[in-house]
Amino acid sequence: MDPNTTTIASGLQKVRTRITEIANKAARQPEAITLLAASKTNPAECLREAFAAGQTIFGENYLQEALVKIAALADLPIEWHFIGPIQSNKTKRIAENFAWVHSIDRKKIADRLSKDRPESLPPLQVCLQVNVSGEDSKSGVSPEEVADLAAYVVELPRLRLRGVMAIPELTKATALQRSQFRMLKEAYDQLKQAGHDLDTVSMGMSEDLDIAIEEGATMVRVGTAIFGPRRYPIPEELAARSQ
Ligand SMILES: *Cc1c(COP(=O)(O)O)cnc(C)c1O
């Protein structure tokens, strides 16, 4: 047997156990937290192994890389989520190939995704990415502008607004992380108060999923804790390292 098979299955099992334990401690229902496997840099075979271990939701950041895997795994009923930054020349293939997009941060991209979503498919399920760290380098709409963007997106015929997403600052300062997760949850609560029918707070990754769940995450996006270290460095991480 491929040694990775057991590794990925046990990585998944550990993450599921961790989610259950944190949820229980935080007096939340473990079933209220959906696990998305963030699979960037891992080849299709690794995703197939995760699928065999019960994982059906996968998130990808880079369109070209994702399309290769989507084609290779077309025999499996995987729900594909796009979680990376979106350039406007990529919206067509994103709208054609994914069930969800977490990273909408401007009207132009929302417009294009709605226009590009094939009539043969259900509406594209979307989250608005909110910049909770205030870092210039991070994508995301500012917390002040999220209500305006939400009001715009719900009018688009081929999109269905599900909630909000954020990537907080990479830091060991847990109080800072917690305050940024809290900011996202507040943005979500305010949108609900404004009458939007939402169910998704997409936040929490391998290193910080505990705090995210305590602060109300309904979907956590976990990569390295399932698949092990990335197969090759990604541009954001290279940039962070050279700072
Ligand atoms: C890579 C990535 C994740 C998962 O990160 P890990 O630290 O590997 O768990 C989650 N969300 C986004 C947007 C990512 O790019």
JSON list of N, CA, C and O and ligand atoms in Angstrom, two decimals, residues 38 40 61 83 165 167 205-206 221-224 230, ligand 1:
[
{"chain": "A", "resi": 38, "resn": "ALA", "atom": "N", "xyz": [-8.11, 21.78, 1.97]},
{"chain": "A", "resi": 38, "resn": "ALA", "atom": "CA", "xyz": [-7.40, 22.74, 1.10]},
{"chain": "A", "resi": 38, "resn": "ALA", "atom": "C", "xyz": [-6.24, 21.99, 0.46]},
{"chain": "A", "resi": 38, "resn": "ALA", "atom": "O", "xyz": [-5.25, 21.70, 1.12]},
{"chain": "A", "resi": 40, "resn": "LYS", "atom": "N", "xyz": [-4.22, 22.53, -2.37]},
{"chain": "A", "resi": 40, "resn": "LYS", "atom": "CA", "xyz": [-3.19, 23.10, -3.28]},
{"chain": "A", "resi": 40, "resn": "LYS", "atom": "C", "xyz": [-1.85, 22.41, -3.11]},
{"chain": "A", "resi": 40, "resn": "LYS", "atom": "O", "xyz": [-1.48, 22.03, -1.99]},
{"chain": "A", "resi": 61, "resn": "ASN", "atom": "N", "xyz": [-6.66, 26.80, -4.91]},
{"chain": "A", "resi": 61, "resn": "ASN", "atom": "CA", "xyz": [-6.30, 28.22, -5.01]},
{"chain": "A", "resi": 61, "resn": "ASN", "atom": "C", "xyz": [-5.90, 28.66, -6.41]},
{"chain": "A", "resi": 61, "resn": "ASN", "atom": "O", "xyz": [-5.97, 29.84, -6.71]},
{"chain": "A", "resi": 83, "resn": "ILE", "atom": "N", "xyz": [-10.82, 28.92, -3.60]},
{"chain": "A", "resi": 83, "resn": "ILE", "atom": "CA", "xyz": [-10.53, 29.71, -2.40]},
{"chain": "A", "resi": 83, "resn": "ILE", "atom": "C", "xyz": [-9.38, 30.70, -2.60]},
{"chain": "A", "resi": 83, "resn": "ILE", "atom": "O", "xyz": [-8.95, 31.34, -1.65]},
{"chain": "A", "resi": 165, "resn": "MET", "atom": "N", "xyz": [-15.77, 34.99, 4.29]},
{"chain": "A", "resi": 165, "resn": "MET", "atom": "CA", "xyz": [-14.53, 34.23, 4.45]},
{"chain": "A", "resi": 165, "resn": "MET", "atom": "C", "xyz": [-13.41, 35.19, 4.80]},
{"chain": "A", "resi": 165, "resn": "MET", "atom": "O", "xyz": [-13.44, 36.36, 4.39]},
{"chain": "A", "resi": 167, "resn": "ILE", "atom": "N", "xyz": [-8.89, 35.30, 5.81]},
{"chain": "A", "resi": 167, "resn": "ILE", "atom": "CA", "xyz": [-7.58, 34.71, 6.13]},
{"chain": "A", "resi": 167, "resn": "ILE", "atom": "C", "xyz": [-6.90, 35.71, 7.06]},
{"chain": "A", "resi": 167, "resn": "ILE", "atom": "O", "xyz": [-6.41, 36.73, 6.61]},
{"chain": "A", "resi": 205, "resn": "MET", "atom": "N", "xyz": [-7.59, 27.55, 9.66]},
{"chain": "A", "resi": 205, "resn": "MET", "atom": "CA", "xyz": [-6.73, 26.69, 8.86]},
{"chain": "A", "resi": 205, "resn": "MET", "atom": "C", "xyz": [-5.98, 25.77, 9.84]},
{"chain": "A", "resi": 205, "resn": "MET", "atom": "O", "xyz": [-6.31, 25.73, 11.03]},
{"chain": "A", "resi": 206, "resn": "SER", "atom": "N", "xyz": [-5.00, 25.01, 9.35]},
{"chain": "A", "resi": 206, "resn": "SER", "atom": "CA", "xyz": [-4.35, 24.00, 10.21]},
{"chain": "A", "resi": 206, "resn": "SER", "atom": "C", "xyz": [-3.89, 24.58, 11.55]},
{"chain": "A", "resi": 206, "resn": "SER", "atom": "O", "xyz": [-4.07, 23.96, 12.59]},
{"chain": "A", "resi": 221, "resn": "ARG", "atom": "N", "xyz": [-10.93, 25.49, 6.61]},
{"chain": "A", "resi": 221, "resn": "ARG", "atom": "CA", "xyz": [-10.20, 25.12, 5.40]},
{"chain": "A", "resi": 221, "resn": "ARG", "atom": "C", "xyz": [-8.82, 24.60, 5.81]},
{"chain": "A", "resi": 221, "resn": "ARG", "atom": "O", "xyz": [-7.96, 25.36, 6.20]},
{"chain": "A", "resi": 222, "resn": "VAL", "atom": "N", "xyz": [-8.64, 23.28, 5.74]},
{"chain": "A", "resi": 222, "resn": "VAL", "atom": "CA", "xyz": [-7.45, 22.69, 6.32]},
{"chain": "A", "resi": 222, "resn": "VAL", "atom": "C", "xyz": [-6.62, 21.97, 5.26]},
{"chain": "A", "resi": 222, "resn": "VAL", "atom": "O", "xyz": [-7.14, 21.12, 4.52]},
{"chain": "A", "resi": 223, "resn": "GLY", "atom": "N", "xyz": [-5.34, 22.33, 5.18]},
{"chain": "A", "resi": 223, "resn": "GLY", "atom": "CA", "xyz": [-4.43, 21.73, 4.20]},
{"chain": "A", "resi": 223, "resn": "GLY", "atom": "C", "xyz": [-3.38, 20.85, 4.83]},
{"chain": "A", "resi": 223, "resn": "GLY", "atom": "O", "xyz": [-3.50, 19.62, 4.87]},
{"chain": "A", "resi": 224, "resn": "THR", "atom": "N", "xyz": [-2.33, 21.48, 5.38]},
{"chain": "A", "resi": 224, "resn": "THR", "atom": "CA", "xyz": [-1.17, 20.71, 5.83]},
{"chain": "A", "resi": 224, "resn": "THR", "atom": "C", "xyz": [-1.50, 19.69, 6.92]},
{"chain": "A", "resi": 224, "resn": "THR", "atom": "O", "xyz": [-0.87, 18.64, 6.97]},
{"chain": "A", "resi": 230, "resn": "ARG", "atom": "N", "xyz": [3.38, 21.25, 2.19]},
{"chain": "A", "resi": 230, "resn": "ARG", "atom": "CA", "xyz": [3.12, 21.47, 0.77]},
{"chain": "A", "resi": 230, "resn": "ARG", "atom": "C", "xyz": [4.23, 20.85, -0.08]},
{"chain": "A", "resi": 230, "resn": "ARG", "atom": "O", "xyz": [5.39, 20.87, 0.30]},
{"chain": "B", "resi": 1, "resn": "LIG", "atom": "C1", "xyz": [-3.66, 26.98, 1.89]},
{"chain": "B", "resi": 1, "resn": "LIG", "atom": "C2", "xyz": [-4.93, 27.55, 2.36]},
{"chain": "B", "resi": 1, "resn": "LIG", "atom": "C3", "xyz": [-5.61, 27.01, 3.46]},
{"chain": "B", "resi": 1, "resn": "LIG", "atom": "C4", "xyz": [-5.07, 25.86, 4.29]},
{"chain": "B", "resi": 1, "resn": "LIG", "atom": "O1", "xyz": [-3.89, 26.21, 4.94]},
{"chain": "B", "resi": 1, "resn": "LIG", "atom": "P1", "xyz": [-3.13, 25.15, 5.89]},
{"chain": "B", "resi": 1, "resn": "LIG", "atom": "O2", "xyz": [-2.27, 26.01, 6.72]},
{"chain": "B", "resi": 1, "resn": "LIG", "atom": "O3", "xyz": [-2.35, 24.27, 4.97]},
{"chain": "B", "resi": 1, "resn": "LIG", "atom": "O4", "xyz": [-4.15, 24.41, 6.63]},
{"chain": "B", "resi": 1, "resn": "LIG", "atom": "C5", "xyz": [-6.81, 27.61, 3.82]},
{"chain": "B", "resi": 1, "resn": "LIG", "atom": "N1", "xyz": [-7.34, 28.66, 3.17]},
{"chain": "B", "resi": 1, "resn": "LIG", "atom": "C6", "xyz": [-6.71, 29.20, 2.11]},
{"chain": "B", "resi": 1, "resn": "LIG", "atom": "C7", "xyz": [-7.34, 30.35, 1.42]},
{"chain": "B", "resi": 1, "resn": "LIG", "atom": "C8", "xyz": [-5.50, 28.68, 1.68]},
{"chain": "B", "resi": 1, "resn": "LIG", "atom": "O5", "xyz": [-4.87, 29.24, 0.64]}
]
